[in-house]
PDB file of C-alpha atoms and ligand atoms in Angstrom:
ATOM      1  CA  UNK A   1     -50.658  -6.253  21.574  1.00  0.00           C
ATOM      2  CA  UNK A   2     -50.999  -2.820  20.010  1.00  0.00           C
ATOM      3  CA  UNK A   3     -47.732  -0.967  19.450  1.00  0.00           C
ATOM      4  CA  UNK A   4     -47.364   2.610  18.313  1.00  0.00           C
ATOM      5  CA  UNK A   5     -44.562   3.064  15.795  1.00  0.00           C
ATOM      6  CA  UNK A   6     -43.365   6.667  16.156  1.00  0.00           C
ATOM      7  CA  UNK A   7     -43.111   7.446  12.456  1.00  0.00           C
ATOM      8  CA  UNK A   8     -45.277   8.840   9.715  1.00  0.00           C
ATOM      9  CA  UNK A   9     -43.389   6.930   7.015  1.00  0.00           C
ATOM     10  CA  UNK A  10     -45.997   4.475   5.655  1.00  0.00           C
ATOM     11  CA  UNK A  11     -43.268   2.536   3.898  1.00  0.00           C
ATOM     12  CA  UNK A  12     -41.520   1.771   7.179  1.00  0.00           C
ATOM     13  CA  UNK A  13     -44.796   0.903   8.920  1.00  0.00           C
ATOM     14  CA  UNK A  14     -45.616  -1.644   6.191  1.00  0.00           C
ATOM     15  CA  UNK A  15     -42.089  -3.105   6.296  1.00  0.00           C
ATOM     16  CA  UNK A  16     -42.158  -3.528  10.068  1.00  0.00           C
ATOM     17  CA  UNK A  17     -45.740  -4.860  10.224  1.00  0.00           C
ATOM     18  CA  UNK A  18     -44.739  -7.610   7.776  1.00  0.00           C
ATOM     19  CA  UNK A  19     -41.816  -8.539  10.009  1.00  0.00           C
ATOM     20  CA  UNK A  20     -43.712  -8.762  13.293  1.00  0.00           C
ATOM     21  CA  UNK A  21     -45.850 -11.640  14.486  1.00  0.00           C
ATOM     22  CA  UNK A  22     -49.582 -11.177  13.814  1.00  0.00           C
ATOM     23  CA  UNK A  23     -50.076 -10.883  17.597  1.00  0.00           C
ATOM     24  CA  UNK A  24     -48.623  -7.418  17.332  1.00  0.00           C
ATOM     25  CA  UNK A  25     -50.512  -4.728  15.525  1.00  0.00           C
ATOM     26  CA  UNK A  26     -48.727  -1.554  14.556  1.00  0.00           C
ATOM     27  CA  UNK A  27     -50.438   1.804  14.574  1.00  0.00           C
ATOM     28  CA  UNK A  28     -48.961   5.157  13.671  1.00  0.00           C
ATOM     29  CA  UNK A  29     -49.306   8.366  15.709  1.00  0.00           C
ATOM     30  CA  UNK A  30     -51.507   9.682  12.851  1.00  0.00           C
ATOM     31  CA  UNK A  31     -53.842   6.683  13.295  1.00  0.00           C
ATOM     32  CA  UNK A  32     -54.351   7.980  16.861  1.00  0.00           C
ATOM     33  CA  UNK A  33     -54.944  11.544  15.721  1.00  0.00           C
ATOM     34  CA  UNK A  34     -51.416  12.792  16.445  1.00  0.00           C
ATOM     35  CA  UNK A  35     -49.847  14.629  13.526  1.00  0.00           C
ATOM     36  CA  UNK A  36     -47.103  16.333  15.576  1.00  0.00           C
ATOM     37  CA  UNK A  37     -43.644  16.734  14.133  1.00  0.00           C
ATOM     38  CA  UNK A  38     -41.898  14.184  16.356  1.00  0.00           C
ATOM     39  CA  UNK A  39     -38.620  15.732  17.590  1.00  0.00           C
ATOM     40  CA  UNK A  40     -35.255  14.194  16.688  1.00  0.00           C
ATOM     41  CA  UNK A  41     -32.547  16.589  17.781  1.00  0.00           C
ATOM     42  CA  UNK A  42     -29.909  14.252  19.166  1.00  0.00           C
ATOM     43  CA  UNK A  43     -26.431  13.731  17.633  1.00  0.00           C
ATOM     44  CA  UNK A  44     -26.665   9.902  17.621  1.00  0.00           C
ATOM     45  CA  UNK A  45     -29.036   7.274  16.221  1.00  0.00           C
ATOM     46  CA  UNK A  46     -29.532   5.912  19.745  1.00  0.00           C
ATOM     47  CA  UNK A  47     -30.382   9.377  21.087  1.00  0.00           C
ATOM     48  CA  UNK A  48     -32.867  10.107  18.299  1.00  0.00           C
ATOM     49  CA  UNK A  49     -34.640   6.732  18.528  1.00  0.00           C
ATOM     50  CA  UNK A  50     -34.949   7.212  22.266  1.00  0.00           C
ATOM     51  CA  UNK A  51     -36.162  10.821  21.963  1.00  0.00           C
ATOM     52  CA  UNK A  52     -38.874   9.871  19.434  1.00  0.00           C
ATOM     53  CA  UNK A  53     -40.114   6.881  21.444  1.00  0.00           C
ATOM     54  CA  UNK A  54     -40.121   8.915  24.681  1.00  0.00           C
ATOM     55  CA  UNK A  55     -42.162  11.675  22.999  1.00  0.00           C
ATOM     56  CA  UNK A  56     -44.873   9.173  22.007  1.00  0.00           C
ATOM     57  CA  UNK A  57     -44.735   7.426  25.395  1.00  0.00           C
ATOM     58  CA  UNK A  58     -45.254  10.752  27.184  1.00  0.00           C
ATOM     59  CA  UNK A  59     -48.231  11.487  24.962  1.00  0.00           C
ATOM     60  CA  UNK A  60     -50.081   8.153  25.084  1.00  0.00           C
ATOM     61  CA  UNK A  61     -48.549   5.984  27.832  1.00  0.00           C
ATOM     62  CA  UNK A  62     -48.958   2.974  25.534  1.00  0.00           C
ATOM     63  CA  UNK A  63     -46.309   0.488  24.312  1.00  0.00           C
ATOM     64  CA  UNK A  64     -44.393   2.245  21.576  1.00  0.00           C
ATOM     65  CA  UNK A  65     -41.168   2.222  19.638  1.00  0.00           C
ATOM     66  CA  UNK A  66     -39.169   4.412  17.289  1.00  0.00           C
ATOM     67  CA  UNK A  67     -36.323   3.738  14.930  1.00  0.00           C
ATOM     68  CA  UNK A  68     -33.508   5.857  13.616  1.00  0.00           C
ATOM     69  CA  UNK A  69     -31.342   4.827  10.708  1.00  0.00           C
ATOM     70  CA  UNK A  70     -28.165   6.153   9.212  1.00  0.00           C
ATOM     71  CA  UNK A  71     -26.131   5.316   6.156  1.00  0.00           C
ATOM     72  CA  UNK A  72     -22.488   5.273   7.300  1.00  0.00           C
ATOM     73  CA  UNK A  73     -19.980   5.599   4.450  1.00  0.00           C
ATOM     74  CA  UNK A  74     -16.379   4.646   5.206  1.00  0.00           C
ATOM     75  CA  UNK A  75     -14.694   7.075   2.789  1.00  0.00           C
ATOM     76  CA  UNK A  76     -16.803   9.908   4.252  1.00  0.00           C
ATOM     77  CA  UNK A  77     -15.818   9.118   7.841  1.00  0.00           C
ATOM     78  CA  UNK A  78     -19.239   7.756   8.669  1.00  0.00           C
ATOM     79  CA  UNK A  79     -21.285  10.508   6.961  1.00  0.00           C
ATOM     80  CA  UNK A  80     -24.131  11.055   6.315  1.00  0.00           C
ATOM     81  CA  UNK A  81     -24.866   8.934   9.439  1.00  0.00           C
ATOM     82  CA  UNK A  82     -27.386  10.503  11.769  1.00  0.00           C
ATOM     83  CA  UNK A  83     -27.901  13.285   9.186  1.00  0.00           C
ATOM     84  CA  UNK A  84     -28.914  10.870   6.391  1.00  0.00           C
ATOM     85  CA  UNK A  85     -32.424  12.324   5.986  1.00  0.00           C
ATOM     86  CA  UNK A  86     -31.115  15.860   5.446  1.00  0.00           C
ATOM     87  CA  UNK A  87     -27.750  15.162   3.815  1.00  0.00           C
ATOM     88  CA  UNK A  88     -28.386  17.582   0.940  1.00  0.00           C
ATOM     89  CA  UNK A  89     -30.041  20.103   3.291  1.00  0.00           C
ATOM     90  CA  UNK A  90     -33.315  20.563   5.167  1.00  0.00           C
ATOM     91  CA  UNK A  91     -36.427  19.446   3.249  1.00  0.00           C
ATOM     92  CA  UNK A  92     -34.420  17.966   0.372  1.00  0.00           C
ATOM     93  CA  UNK A  93     -35.674  14.879  -1.454  1.00  0.00           C
ATOM     94  CA  UNK A  94     -34.196  11.393  -1.471  1.00  0.00           C
ATOM     95  CA  UNK A  95     -33.099  12.030  -5.067  1.00  0.00           C
ATOM     96  CA  UNK A  96     -31.181  15.123  -3.940  1.00  0.00           C
ATOM     97  CA  UNK A  97     -29.545  13.181  -1.082  1.00  0.00           C
ATOM     98  CA  UNK A  98     -28.569  10.416  -3.508  1.00  0.00           C
ATOM     99  CA  UNK A  99     -27.178  12.937  -6.010  1.00  0.00           C
ATOM    100  CA  UNK A 100     -25.028  14.472  -3.257  1.00  0.00           C
ATOM    101  CA  UNK A 101     -23.756  11.052  -2.209  1.00  0.00           C
ATOM    102  CA  UNK A 102     -22.748  10.180  -5.780  1.00  0.00           C
ATOM    103  CA  UNK A 103     -20.936  13.528  -6.081  1.00  0.00           C
ATOM    104  CA  UNK A 104     -19.105  13.166  -2.732  1.00  0.00           C
ATOM    105  CA  UNK A 105     -17.877   9.686  -3.673  1.00  0.00           C
ATOM    106  CA  UNK A 106     -16.949  10.551  -7.241  1.00  0.00           C
ATOM    107  CA  UNK A 107     -13.536   9.050  -8.085  1.00  0.00           C
ATOM    108  CA  UNK A 108     -13.220   7.336  -4.701  1.00  0.00           C
ATOM    109  CA  UNK A 109     -12.342   3.642  -4.811  1.00  0.00           C
ATOM    110  CA  UNK A 110     -13.412   2.814  -1.267  1.00  0.00           C
ATOM    111  CA  UNK A 111     -17.172   2.312  -1.664  1.00  0.00           C
ATOM    112  CA  UNK A 112     -17.739   0.516   1.662  1.00  0.00           C
ATOM    113  CA  UNK A 113     -20.814   1.553   3.602  1.00  0.00           C
ATOM    114  CA  UNK A 114     -23.310   0.214   6.072  1.00  0.00           C
ATOM    115  CA  UNK A 115     -26.844   0.932   7.143  1.00  0.00           C
ATOM    116  CA  UNK A 116     -27.269   0.995  10.900  1.00  0.00           C
ATOM    117  CA  UNK A 117     -30.716   0.968  12.484  1.00  0.00           C
ATOM    118  CA  UNK A 118     -31.461   1.509  16.159  1.00  0.00           C
ATOM    119  CA  UNK A 119     -34.890   0.803  17.639  1.00  0.00           C
ATOM    120  CA  UNK A 120     -35.957   2.137  21.041  1.00  0.00           C
ATOM    121  CA  UNK A 121     -38.903   0.298  22.617  1.00  0.00           C
ATOM    122  CA  UNK A 122     -40.778   1.638  25.640  1.00  0.00           C
ATOM    123  CA  UNK A 123     -43.132  -0.561  27.645  1.00  0.00           C
ATOM    124  CA  UNK A 124     -44.372   0.529  31.076  1.00  0.00           C
ATOM    125  CA  UNK A 125     -41.969   3.445  30.873  1.00  0.00           C
ATOM    126  CA  UNK A 126     -38.921   1.169  30.567  1.00  0.00           C
ATOM    127  CA  UNK A 127     -36.702   1.490  27.530  1.00  0.00           C
ATOM    128  CA  UNK A 128     -34.798  -1.142  25.549  1.00  0.00           C
ATOM    129  CA  UNK A 129     -32.542  -0.639  22.488  1.00  0.00           C
ATOM    130  CA  UNK A 130     -32.057  -3.002  19.517  1.00  0.00           C
ATOM    131  CA  UNK A 131     -29.499  -2.583  16.713  1.00  0.00           C
ATOM    132  CA  UNK A 132     -29.311  -3.934  13.154  1.00  0.00           C
ATOM    133  CA  UNK A 133     -26.409  -3.474  10.718  1.00  0.00           C
ATOM    134  CA  UNK A 134     -25.933  -4.441   7.088  1.00  0.00           C
ATOM    135  CA  UNK A 135     -22.654  -3.965   5.245  1.00  0.00           C
ATOM    136  CA  UNK A 136     -22.500  -3.100   1.565  1.00  0.00           C
ATOM    137  CA  UNK A 137     -21.222  -0.766  -1.125  1.00  0.00           C
ATOM    138  CA  UNK A 138     -22.339   2.498  -2.706  1.00  0.00           C
ATOM    139  CA  UNK A 139     -22.964   2.271  -6.450  1.00  0.00           C
ATOM    140  CA  UNK A 140     -21.917   4.943  -8.961  1.00  0.00           C
ATOM    141  CA  UNK A 141     -25.420   5.320 -10.319  1.00  0.00           C
ATOM    142  CA  UNK A 142     -29.094   4.756  -9.453  1.00  0.00           C
ATOM    143  CA  UNK A 143     -30.272   1.151  -9.889  1.00  0.00           C
ATOM    144  CA  UNK A 144     -33.864   0.029  -9.305  1.00  0.00           C
ATOM    145  CA  UNK A 145     -37.122   1.633  -8.306  1.00  0.00           C
ATOM    146  CA  UNK A 146     -38.361  -0.304  -5.241  1.00  0.00           C
ATOM    147  CA  UNK A 147     -37.913   0.806  -1.632  1.00  0.00           C
ATOM    148  CA  UNK A 148     -37.038   4.344  -0.622  1.00  0.00           C
ATOM    149  CA  UNK A 149     -34.229   6.683   0.452  1.00  0.00           C
ATOM    150  CA  UNK A 150     -30.758   5.466  -0.479  1.00  0.00           C
ATOM    151  CA  UNK A 151     -31.977   2.047  -1.679  1.00  0.00           C
ATOM    152  CA  UNK A 152     -31.072   2.670  -5.366  1.00  0.00           C
ATOM    153  CA  UNK A 153     -27.422   3.308  -4.417  1.00  0.00           C
ATOM    154  CA  UNK A 154     -26.868   0.594  -1.806  1.00  0.00           C
ATOM    155  CA  UNK A 155     -25.758  -2.891  -2.789  1.00  0.00           C
ATOM    156  CA  UNK A 156     -25.626  -5.257   0.176  1.00  0.00           C
ATOM    157  CA  UNK A 157     -22.474  -7.328   0.535  1.00  0.00           C
ATOM    158  CA  UNK A 158     -22.759 -10.696  -1.225  1.00  0.00           C
ATOM    159  CA  UNK A 159     -25.533  -9.534  -3.586  1.00  0.00           C
ATOM    160  CA  UNK A 160     -25.284  -8.312  -7.158  1.00  0.00           C
ATOM    161  CA  UNK A 161     -28.124  -5.806  -7.077  1.00  0.00           C
ATOM    162  CA  UNK A 162     -29.171  -2.760  -5.085  1.00  0.00           C
ATOM    163  CA  UNK A 163     -31.833  -2.770  -2.362  1.00  0.00           C
ATOM    164  CA  UNK A 164     -34.070  -0.944  -4.855  1.00  0.00           C
ATOM    165  CA  UNK A 165     -34.038  -3.987  -7.149  1.00  0.00           C
ATOM    166  CA  UNK A 166     -35.237  -6.318  -4.393  1.00  0.00           C
ATOM    167  CA  UNK A 167     -38.793  -7.048  -3.347  1.00  0.00           C
ATOM    168  CA  UNK A 168     -39.804  -5.825   0.106  1.00  0.00           C
ATOM    169  CA  UNK A 169     -39.588  -9.398   1.422  1.00  0.00           C
ATOM    170  CA  UNK A 170     -36.065  -9.906   0.050  1.00  0.00           C
ATOM    171  CA  UNK A 171     -34.887  -6.615   1.504  1.00  0.00           C
ATOM    172  CA  UNK A 172     -36.559  -7.249   4.879  1.00  0.00           C
ATOM    173  CA  UNK A 173     -34.902 -10.636   5.190  1.00  0.00           C
ATOM    174  CA  UNK A 174     -31.403  -9.087   5.234  1.00  0.00           C
ATOM    175  CA  UNK A 175     -31.773  -5.378   6.000  1.00  0.00           C
ATOM    176  CA  UNK A 176     -30.580  -3.351   8.986  1.00  0.00           C
ATOM    177  CA  UNK A 177     -34.218  -2.704   9.949  1.00  0.00           C
ATOM    178  CA  UNK A 178     -35.084  -6.373   9.403  1.00  0.00           C
ATOM    179  CA  UNK A 179     -32.292  -7.412  11.792  1.00  0.00           C
ATOM    180  CA  UNK A 180     -33.255  -4.843  14.435  1.00  0.00           C
ATOM    181  CA  UNK A 181     -36.953  -5.720  14.156  1.00  0.00           C
ATOM    182  CA  UNK A 182     -36.138  -9.450  14.486  1.00  0.00           C
ATOM    183  CA  UNK A 183     -34.414  -8.638  17.801  1.00  0.00           C
ATOM    184  CA  UNK A 184     -37.430  -6.529  18.825  1.00  0.00           C
ATOM    185  CA  UNK A 185     -39.788  -9.335  17.840  1.00  0.00           C
ATOM    186  CA  UNK A 186     -37.817 -11.974  19.779  1.00  0.00           C
ATOM    187  CA  UNK A 187     -37.876  -9.700  22.818  1.00  0.00           C
ATOM    188  CA  UNK A 188     -41.646  -9.080  22.557  1.00  0.00           C
ATOM    189  CA  UNK A 189     -42.411 -12.762  22.018  1.00  0.00           C
ATOM    190  CA  UNK A 190     -40.427 -13.647  25.128  1.00  0.00           C
ATOM    191  CA  UNK A 191     -42.627 -11.278  27.180  1.00  0.00           C
ATOM    192  CA  UNK A 192     -45.787 -13.172  26.254  1.00  0.00           C
ATOM    193  CA  UNK A 193     -47.169 -15.584  28.851  1.00  0.00           C
TER     194      UNK A 193
HETATM  195  P1  IMP B 201     -34.846   7.324   9.352  1.00  0.00           P
HETATM  196  O1  IMP B 201     -34.081   7.699  10.553  1.00  0.00           O
HETATM  197  O2  IMP B 201     -35.248   5.904   9.341  1.00  0.00           O
HETATM  198  O3  IMP B 201     -35.985   8.259   9.049  1.00  0.00           O
HETATM  199  O4  IMP B 201     -33.886   7.428   8.110  1.00  0.00           O
HETATM  200  C1  IMP B 201     -32.976   8.482   7.898  1.00  0.00           C
HETATM  201  C2  IMP B 201     -32.617   8.545   6.436  1.00  0.00           C
HETATM  202  O5  IMP B 201     -32.062   7.301   6.014  1.00  0.00           O
HETATM  203  C3  IMP B 201     -33.775   8.837   5.496  1.00  0.00           C
HETATM  204  O6  IMP B 201     -33.317   9.755   4.521  1.00  0.00           O
HETATM  205  C4  IMP B 201     -34.106   7.563   4.836  1.00  0.00           C
HETATM  206  O7  IMP B 201     -34.483   7.770   3.522  1.00  0.00           O
HETATM  207  C5  IMP B 201     -32.796   6.810   4.914  1.00  0.00           C
HETATM  208  N1  IMP B 201     -33.123   5.407   5.141  1.00  0.00           N
HETATM  209  C6  IMP B 201     -33.600   4.848   6.271  1.00  0.00           C
HETATM  210  N2  IMP B 201     -33.833   3.533   6.092  1.00  0.00           N
HETATM  211  C7  IMP B 201     -33.505   3.275   4.806  1.00  0.00           C
HETATM  212  C8  IMP B 201     -33.560   2.105   4.023  1.00  0.00           C
HETATM  213  O8  IMP B 201     -33.981   1.010   4.439  1.00  0.00           O
HETATM  214  N3  IMP B 201     -33.147   2.244   2.752  1.00  0.00           N
HETATM  215  C9  IMP B 201     -32.710   3.406   2.227  1.00  0.00           C
HETATM  216  N4  IMP B 201     -32.650   4.526   2.914  1.00  0.00           N
HETATM  217  C10 IMP B 201     -33.051   4.476   4.197  1.00  0.00           C
END
């Protein structure tokens, strides 16, 4: 089955393709000639995932899904959360977001945080949500060069290194997106005759 993943982040497409059964082939909107800026204007991860998937469904009427992820930091009352991509401001880089996070947490002893990922799947116009959460801590300084986004600052609970020091396979096996995609995959496999 062909599934459109409503993102233009190649990194995420590769991560998710590795996690899904080979019966499912992921294509991006760009692969289908759509380079639109997919809207995400909702105040929650659930709302944004749903809005992105619905946009692609309305365009192609093909099975599609979208994800939205937030880094929720306890000492910052859940920030940056749904605003994780633009924490340091519109069009800022991951490095700038990470620098802001380090500054906001400077001197704080509570380093608890979690990544939460929500996936919205639409098949035949019907929508289903899947959630994945991983608990961890925010480090005081960058560590590692793999992955993307906040990976250099996030150390999953029970591990002694950041996500950015793990291989893609190691990260996928425990990550928020890995957990949500596993639920998506189980759901899709159960639909097969
Ligand atoms: P998105 O909703 O998946 O696009 O993610 C929102 C923000 O969270 C972006 O700034 C990403 O860099 C960051 N983010 C999402 N997933 C991850 C991850 O697996 N590791 C690190 N940062 C992530």
